[in-house]
mmCIF file of C-alpha atoms and ligand atoms in Angstrom:
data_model
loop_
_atom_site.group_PDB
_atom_site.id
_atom_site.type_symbol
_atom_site.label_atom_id
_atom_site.label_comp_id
_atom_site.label_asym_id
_atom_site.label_seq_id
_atom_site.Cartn_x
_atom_site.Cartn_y
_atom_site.Cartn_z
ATOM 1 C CA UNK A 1 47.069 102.963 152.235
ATOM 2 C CA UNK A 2 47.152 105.646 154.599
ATOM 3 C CA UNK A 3 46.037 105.451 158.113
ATOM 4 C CA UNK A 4 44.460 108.135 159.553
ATOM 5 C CA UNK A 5 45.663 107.299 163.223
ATOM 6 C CA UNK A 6 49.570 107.518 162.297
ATOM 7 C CA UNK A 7 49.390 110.542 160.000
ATOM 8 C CA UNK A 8 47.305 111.998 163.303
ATOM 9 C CA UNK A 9 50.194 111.391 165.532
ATOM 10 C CA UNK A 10 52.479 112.760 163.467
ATOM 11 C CA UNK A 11 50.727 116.316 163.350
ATOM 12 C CA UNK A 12 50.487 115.610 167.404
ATOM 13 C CA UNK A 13 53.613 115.042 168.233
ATOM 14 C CA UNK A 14 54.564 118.209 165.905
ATOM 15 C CA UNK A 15 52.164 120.433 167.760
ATOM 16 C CA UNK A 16 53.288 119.040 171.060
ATOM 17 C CA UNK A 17 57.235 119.322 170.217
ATOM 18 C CA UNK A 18 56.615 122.882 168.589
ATOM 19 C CA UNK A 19 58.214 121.195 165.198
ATOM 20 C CA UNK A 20 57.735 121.775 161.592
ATOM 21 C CA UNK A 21 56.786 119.008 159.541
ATOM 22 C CA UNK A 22 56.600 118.829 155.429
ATOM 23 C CA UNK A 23 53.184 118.036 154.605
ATOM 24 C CA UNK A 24 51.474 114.942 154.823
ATOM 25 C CA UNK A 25 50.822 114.280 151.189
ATOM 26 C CA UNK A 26 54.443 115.041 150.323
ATOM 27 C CA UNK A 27 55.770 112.348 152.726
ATOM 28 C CA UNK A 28 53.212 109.726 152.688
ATOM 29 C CA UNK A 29 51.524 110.497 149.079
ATOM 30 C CA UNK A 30 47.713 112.360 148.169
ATOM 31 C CA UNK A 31 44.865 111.716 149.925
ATOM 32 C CA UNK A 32 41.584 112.625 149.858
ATOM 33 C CA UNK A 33 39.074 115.244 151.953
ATOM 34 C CA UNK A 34 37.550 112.718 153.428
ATOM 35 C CA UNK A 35 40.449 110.872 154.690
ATOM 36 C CA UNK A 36 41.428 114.320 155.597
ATOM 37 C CA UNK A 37 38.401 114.997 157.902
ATOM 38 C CA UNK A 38 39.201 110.954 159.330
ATOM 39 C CA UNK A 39 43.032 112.449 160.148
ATOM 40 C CA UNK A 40 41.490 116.013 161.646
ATOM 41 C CA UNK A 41 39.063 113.828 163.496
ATOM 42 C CA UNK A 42 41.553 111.254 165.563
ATOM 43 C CA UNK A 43 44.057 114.345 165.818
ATOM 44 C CA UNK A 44 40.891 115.542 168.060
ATOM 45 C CA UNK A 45 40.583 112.638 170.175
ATOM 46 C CA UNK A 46 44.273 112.750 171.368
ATOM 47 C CA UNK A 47 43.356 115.710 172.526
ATOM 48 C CA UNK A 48 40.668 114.534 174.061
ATOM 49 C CA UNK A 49 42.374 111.894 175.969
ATOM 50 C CA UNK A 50 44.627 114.759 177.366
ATOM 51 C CA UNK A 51 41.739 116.545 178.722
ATOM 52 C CA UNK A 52 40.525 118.502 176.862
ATOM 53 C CA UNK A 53 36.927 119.208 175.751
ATOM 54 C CA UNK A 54 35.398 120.476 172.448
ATOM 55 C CA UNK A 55 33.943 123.757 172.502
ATOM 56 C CA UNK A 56 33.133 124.505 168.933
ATOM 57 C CA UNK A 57 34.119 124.706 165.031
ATOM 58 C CA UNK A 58 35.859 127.160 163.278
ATOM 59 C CA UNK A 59 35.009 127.674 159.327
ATOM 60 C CA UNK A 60 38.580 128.400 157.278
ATOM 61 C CA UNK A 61 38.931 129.498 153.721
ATOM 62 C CA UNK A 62 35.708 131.629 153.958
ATOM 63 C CA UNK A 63 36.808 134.757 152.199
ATOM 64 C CA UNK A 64 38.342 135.648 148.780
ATOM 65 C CA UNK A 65 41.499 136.806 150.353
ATOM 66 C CA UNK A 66 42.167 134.018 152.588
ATOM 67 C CA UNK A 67 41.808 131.273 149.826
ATOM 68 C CA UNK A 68 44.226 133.414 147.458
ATOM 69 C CA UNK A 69 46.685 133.855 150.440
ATOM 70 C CA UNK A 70 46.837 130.377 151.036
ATOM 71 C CA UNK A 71 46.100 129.669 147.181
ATOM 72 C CA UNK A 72 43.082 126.635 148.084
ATOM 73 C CA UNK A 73 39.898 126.999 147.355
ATOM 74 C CA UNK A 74 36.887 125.815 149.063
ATOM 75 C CA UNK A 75 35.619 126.833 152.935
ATOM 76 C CA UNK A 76 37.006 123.870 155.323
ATOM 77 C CA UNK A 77 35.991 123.011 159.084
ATOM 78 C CA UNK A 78 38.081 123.094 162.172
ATOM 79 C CA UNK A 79 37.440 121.667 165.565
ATOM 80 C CA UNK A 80 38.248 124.468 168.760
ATOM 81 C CA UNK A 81 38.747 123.542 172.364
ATOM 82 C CA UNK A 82 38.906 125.106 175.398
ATOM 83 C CA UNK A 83 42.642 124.685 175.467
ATOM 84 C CA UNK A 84 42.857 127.005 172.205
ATOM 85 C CA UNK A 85 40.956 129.612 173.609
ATOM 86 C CA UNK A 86 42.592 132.470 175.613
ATOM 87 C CA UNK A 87 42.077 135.605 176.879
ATOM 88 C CA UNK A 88 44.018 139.048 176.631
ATOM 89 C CA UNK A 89 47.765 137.424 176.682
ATOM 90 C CA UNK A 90 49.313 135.024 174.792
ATOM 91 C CA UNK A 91 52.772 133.353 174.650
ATOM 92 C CA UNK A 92 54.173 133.486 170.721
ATOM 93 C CA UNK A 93 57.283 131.279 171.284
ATOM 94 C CA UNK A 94 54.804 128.656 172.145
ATOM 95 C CA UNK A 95 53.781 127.939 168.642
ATOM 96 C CA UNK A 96 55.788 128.027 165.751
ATOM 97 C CA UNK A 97 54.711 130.456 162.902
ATOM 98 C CA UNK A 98 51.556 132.027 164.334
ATOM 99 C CA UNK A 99 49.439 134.384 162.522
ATOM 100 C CA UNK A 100 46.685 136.439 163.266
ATOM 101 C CA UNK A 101 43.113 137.265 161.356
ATOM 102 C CA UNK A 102 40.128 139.017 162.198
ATOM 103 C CA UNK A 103 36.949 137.030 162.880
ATOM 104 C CA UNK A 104 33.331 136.746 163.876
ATOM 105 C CA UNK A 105 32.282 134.610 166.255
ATOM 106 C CA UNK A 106 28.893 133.030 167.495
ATOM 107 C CA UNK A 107 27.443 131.041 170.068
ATOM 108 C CA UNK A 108 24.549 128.871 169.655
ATOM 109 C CA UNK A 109 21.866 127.971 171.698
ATOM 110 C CA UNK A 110 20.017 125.685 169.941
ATOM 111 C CA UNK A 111 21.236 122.479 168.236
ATOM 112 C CA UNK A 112 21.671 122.789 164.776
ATOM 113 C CA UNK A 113 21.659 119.895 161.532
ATOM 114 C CA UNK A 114 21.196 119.887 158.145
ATOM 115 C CA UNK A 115 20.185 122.276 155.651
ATOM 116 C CA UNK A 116 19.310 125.888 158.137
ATOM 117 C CA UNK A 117 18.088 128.601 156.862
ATOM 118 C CA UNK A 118 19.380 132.429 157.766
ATOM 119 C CA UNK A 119 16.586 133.367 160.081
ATOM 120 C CA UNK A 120 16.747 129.944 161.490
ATOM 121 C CA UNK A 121 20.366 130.273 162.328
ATOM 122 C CA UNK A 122 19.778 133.857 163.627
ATOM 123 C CA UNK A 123 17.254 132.379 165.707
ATOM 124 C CA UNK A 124 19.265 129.333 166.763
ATOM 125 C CA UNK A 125 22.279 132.419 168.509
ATOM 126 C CA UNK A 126 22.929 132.327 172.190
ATOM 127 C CA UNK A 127 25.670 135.697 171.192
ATOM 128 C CA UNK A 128 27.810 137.179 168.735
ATOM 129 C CA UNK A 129 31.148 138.735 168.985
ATOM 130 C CA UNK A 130 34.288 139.933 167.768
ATOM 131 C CA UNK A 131 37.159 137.326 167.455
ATOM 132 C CA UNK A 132 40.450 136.929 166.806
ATOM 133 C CA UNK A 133 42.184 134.019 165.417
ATOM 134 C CA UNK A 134 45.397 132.837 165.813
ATOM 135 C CA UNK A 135 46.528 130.407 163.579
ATOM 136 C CA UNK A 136 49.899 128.230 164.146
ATOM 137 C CA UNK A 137 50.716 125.424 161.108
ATOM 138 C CA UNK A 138 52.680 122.158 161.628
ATOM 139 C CA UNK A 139 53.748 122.411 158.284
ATOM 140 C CA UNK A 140 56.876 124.112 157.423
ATOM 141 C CA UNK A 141 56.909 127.154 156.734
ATOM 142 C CA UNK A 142 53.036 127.587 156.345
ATOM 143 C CA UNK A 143 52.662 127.360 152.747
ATOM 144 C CA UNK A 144 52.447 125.361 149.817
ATOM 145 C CA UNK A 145 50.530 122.763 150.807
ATOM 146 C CA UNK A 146 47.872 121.244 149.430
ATOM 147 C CA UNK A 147 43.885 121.263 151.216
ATOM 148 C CA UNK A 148 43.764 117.556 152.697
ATOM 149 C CA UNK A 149 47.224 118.831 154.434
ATOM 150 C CA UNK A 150 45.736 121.847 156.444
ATOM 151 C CA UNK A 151 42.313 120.025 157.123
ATOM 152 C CA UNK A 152 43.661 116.803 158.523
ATOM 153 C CA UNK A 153 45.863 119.922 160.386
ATOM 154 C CA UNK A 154 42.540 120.777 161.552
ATOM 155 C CA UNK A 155 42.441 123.671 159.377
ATOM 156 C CA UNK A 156 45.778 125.306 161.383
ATOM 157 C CA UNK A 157 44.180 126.074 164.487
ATOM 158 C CA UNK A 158 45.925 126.983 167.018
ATOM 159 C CA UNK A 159 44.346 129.516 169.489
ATOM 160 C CA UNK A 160 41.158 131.956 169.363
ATOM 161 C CA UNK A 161 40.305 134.778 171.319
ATOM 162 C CA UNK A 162 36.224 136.290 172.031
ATOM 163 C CA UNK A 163 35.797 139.743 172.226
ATOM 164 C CA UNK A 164 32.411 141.211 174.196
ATOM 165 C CA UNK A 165 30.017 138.768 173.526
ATOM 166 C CA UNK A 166 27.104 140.589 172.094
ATOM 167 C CA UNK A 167 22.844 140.230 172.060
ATOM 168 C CA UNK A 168 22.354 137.740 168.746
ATOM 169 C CA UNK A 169 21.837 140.165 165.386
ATOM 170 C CA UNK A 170 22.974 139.985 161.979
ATOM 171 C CA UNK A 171 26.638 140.590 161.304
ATOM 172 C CA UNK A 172 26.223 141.698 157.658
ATOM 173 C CA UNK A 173 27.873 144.665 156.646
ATOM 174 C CA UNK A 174 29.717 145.566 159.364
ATOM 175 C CA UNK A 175 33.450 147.719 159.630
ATOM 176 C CA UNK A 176 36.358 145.232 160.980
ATOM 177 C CA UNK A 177 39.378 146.855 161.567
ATOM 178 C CA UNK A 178 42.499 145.047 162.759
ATOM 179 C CA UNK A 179 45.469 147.339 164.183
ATOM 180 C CA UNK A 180 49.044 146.387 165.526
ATOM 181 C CA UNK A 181 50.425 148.492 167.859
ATOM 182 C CA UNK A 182 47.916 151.022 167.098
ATOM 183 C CA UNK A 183 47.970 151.184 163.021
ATOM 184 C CA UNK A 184 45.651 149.811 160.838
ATOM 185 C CA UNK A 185 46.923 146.846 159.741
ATOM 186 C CA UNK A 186 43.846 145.344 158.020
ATOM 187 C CA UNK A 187 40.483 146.412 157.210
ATOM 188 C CA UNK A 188 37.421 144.700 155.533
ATOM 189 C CA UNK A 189 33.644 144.498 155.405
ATOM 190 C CA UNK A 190 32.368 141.339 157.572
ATOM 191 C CA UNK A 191 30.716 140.452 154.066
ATOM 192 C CA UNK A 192 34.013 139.477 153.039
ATOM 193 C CA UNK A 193 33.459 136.248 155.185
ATOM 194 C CA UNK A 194 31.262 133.931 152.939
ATOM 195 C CA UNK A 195 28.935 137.049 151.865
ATOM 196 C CA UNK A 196 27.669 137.443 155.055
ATOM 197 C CA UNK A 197 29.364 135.693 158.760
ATOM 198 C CA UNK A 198 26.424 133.968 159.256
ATOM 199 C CA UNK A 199 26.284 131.902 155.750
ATOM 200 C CA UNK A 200 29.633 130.274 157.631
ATOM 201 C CA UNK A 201 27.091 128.471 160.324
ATOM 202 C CA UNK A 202 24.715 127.289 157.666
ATOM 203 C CA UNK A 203 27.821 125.992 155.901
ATOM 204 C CA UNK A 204 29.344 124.587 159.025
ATOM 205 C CA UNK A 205 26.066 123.023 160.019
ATOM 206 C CA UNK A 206 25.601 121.059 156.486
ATOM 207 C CA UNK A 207 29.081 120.276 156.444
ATOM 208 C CA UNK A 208 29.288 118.299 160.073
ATOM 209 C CA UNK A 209 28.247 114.924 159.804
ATOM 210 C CA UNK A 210 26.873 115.192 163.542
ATOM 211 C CA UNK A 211 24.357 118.196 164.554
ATOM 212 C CA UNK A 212 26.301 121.382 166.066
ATOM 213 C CA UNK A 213 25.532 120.800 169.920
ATOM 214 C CA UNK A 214 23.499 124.172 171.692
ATOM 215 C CA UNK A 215 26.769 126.422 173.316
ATOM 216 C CA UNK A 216 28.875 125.796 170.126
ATOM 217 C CA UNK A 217 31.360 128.803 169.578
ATOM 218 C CA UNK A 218 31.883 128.986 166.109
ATOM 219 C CA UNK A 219 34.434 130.979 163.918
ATOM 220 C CA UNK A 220 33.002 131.862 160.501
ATOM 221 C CA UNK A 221 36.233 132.493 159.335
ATOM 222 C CA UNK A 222 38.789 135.543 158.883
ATOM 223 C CA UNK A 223 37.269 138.474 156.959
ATOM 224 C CA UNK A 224 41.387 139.662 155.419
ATOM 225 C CA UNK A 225 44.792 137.570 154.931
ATOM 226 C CA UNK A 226 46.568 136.844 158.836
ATOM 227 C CA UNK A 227 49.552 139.115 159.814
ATOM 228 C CA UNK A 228 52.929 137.178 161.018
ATOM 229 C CA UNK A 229 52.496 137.330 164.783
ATOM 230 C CA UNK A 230 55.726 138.558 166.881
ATOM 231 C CA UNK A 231 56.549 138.973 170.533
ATOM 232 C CA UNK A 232 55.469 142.649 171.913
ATOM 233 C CA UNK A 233 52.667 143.432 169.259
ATOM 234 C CA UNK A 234 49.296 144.544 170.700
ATOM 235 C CA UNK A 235 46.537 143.481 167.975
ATOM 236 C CA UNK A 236 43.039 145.098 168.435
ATOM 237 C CA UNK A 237 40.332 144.504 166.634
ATOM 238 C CA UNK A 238 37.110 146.913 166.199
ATOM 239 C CA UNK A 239 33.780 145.792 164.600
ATOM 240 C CA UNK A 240 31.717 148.153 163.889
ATOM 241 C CA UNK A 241 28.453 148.010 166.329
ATOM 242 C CA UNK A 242 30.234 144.560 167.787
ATOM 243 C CA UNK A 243 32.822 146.473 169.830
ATOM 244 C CA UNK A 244 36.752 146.492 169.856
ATOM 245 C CA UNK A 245 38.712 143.756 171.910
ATOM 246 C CA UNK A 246 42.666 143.324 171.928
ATOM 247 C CA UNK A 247 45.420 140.623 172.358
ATOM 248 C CA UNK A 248 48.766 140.954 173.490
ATOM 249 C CA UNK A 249 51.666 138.749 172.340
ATOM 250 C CA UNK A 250 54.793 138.192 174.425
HETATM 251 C C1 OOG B 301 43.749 127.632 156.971
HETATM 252 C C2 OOG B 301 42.806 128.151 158.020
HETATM 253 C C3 OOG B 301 41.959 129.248 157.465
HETATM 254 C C4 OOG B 301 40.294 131.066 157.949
HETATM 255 O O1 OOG B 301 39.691 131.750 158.769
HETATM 256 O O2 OOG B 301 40.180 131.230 156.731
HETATM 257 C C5 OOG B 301 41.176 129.997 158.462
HETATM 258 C C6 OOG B 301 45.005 128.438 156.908
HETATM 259 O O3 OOG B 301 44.957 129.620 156.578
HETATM 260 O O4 OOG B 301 46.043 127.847 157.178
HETATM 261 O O5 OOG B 301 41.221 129.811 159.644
HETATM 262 MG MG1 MG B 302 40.345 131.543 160.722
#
């Protein structure tokens, strides 16, 4: 039997000690997605009980490219806090394999449940923006491992980044353009994330077994694979009619 509140601690005390661990199922045998989301959810409350407070949901495996560069294949939820989020600077030696992808982001205003439509989620935005994710794994080397692994990981979050927040509109369609140090490093339509950014929320919101509280941020998920994040790059990212915003790693 596994129990969710050890395998939790385990991923803790990796994140905490910056340490690789192999995956869960390899050391303490399969489990399912729900036990998964049980593991993801009492990872959560630790860090809770350290202070910090839940801010929103990020959506994972939400474009083609993603789920062949991590070979899994269904769109996954994450849980972000406002100890993951940063601004303009951060510090790469304090994870342990972080990458980075290009994102959308929204913030609600409403609260959200069940089965939304699009216009109802449009209506339901506080703001939109350009994001940046950066991903960390506690698993070693960040591959190979199977989907219960990264969502009880809570879907390798690690730490996001808002651009200029942005009047609520629809994201369809738009340019994203991610450059290190000044060269295009990846590019993609925002309709690589599930179709359209904002099919993410509607996903999120009838995947959460709880309503998505009003002044949510939520990540719909990157739109291109994640680049290997290293000391001294300077990522920027530009979405089309969204605006550019930029993240340096030391
Ligand atoms: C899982 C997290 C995926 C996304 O935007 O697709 C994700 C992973 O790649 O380890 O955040
Ligand atoms: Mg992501």
């Amino acid at each position: 039997m596994i129990d969710p509140d050890l395998l939790a601690r385990e991923l803790d005390e990796a994140l905490l000690a910056r340490r690789e661990i192999a995956s869960l199922t390899k050391t303490h045998g399969e489990f399912d997605l729900n036990t998964a989301y049980r593991i993801q959810e009492r990872g959560v409350l630790l860090r809770l009980a350290r202070g910090e407070k839940i801010v929103g949901y990020k959506m994972g495996l939400t474009s083609a490219a993603k789920r062949a560069q991590m070979n899994l294949g269904v769109p996954i939820y994450g849980v972000l806090t406002d100890a993951m989020r940063v601004q303009g600077e951060l510090r790469v030696l304090d994870g342990v394999h972080p990458k980075i992808e290009p994102e959308i982001a929204f913030v609600t205003k409403h609260e959200l449940s069940g089965n939304v439509d699009h216009g109802q989620a449009i209506d339901a935005l506080q703001a939109v923006a350009p994001a940046l994710e950066i991903l960390d794994s506690r698993f070693v080397g960040f591959k190979y491992f199977s989907l219960p692994d990264v969502v009880a990981d809570n879907c390798s979050s690690w730490k996001f980044v808002l651009g200029p927040l942005q009047k609520p509109r629809e994201t369809g369609g738009l340019r994203m353009r991610m450059s290190v140090d000044g060269k295009l490093a990846q590019e993609a339509s925002s309709n690589d994330i599930s179709g359209d950014p904002i099919l993410s929320l509607l996903q999120l919101v009838a995947m959460l077994p709880h309503p998505l509280p009003a002044g949510s941020i939520v990540l719909a998920g990157g739109a291109t694979v994640a680049e290997p994040l290293r000391p001294g790059m300077t990522i920027s990212l530009q979405v089309e009619e969204l605006g550019e915003m930029q993240v340096r790693a030391r």
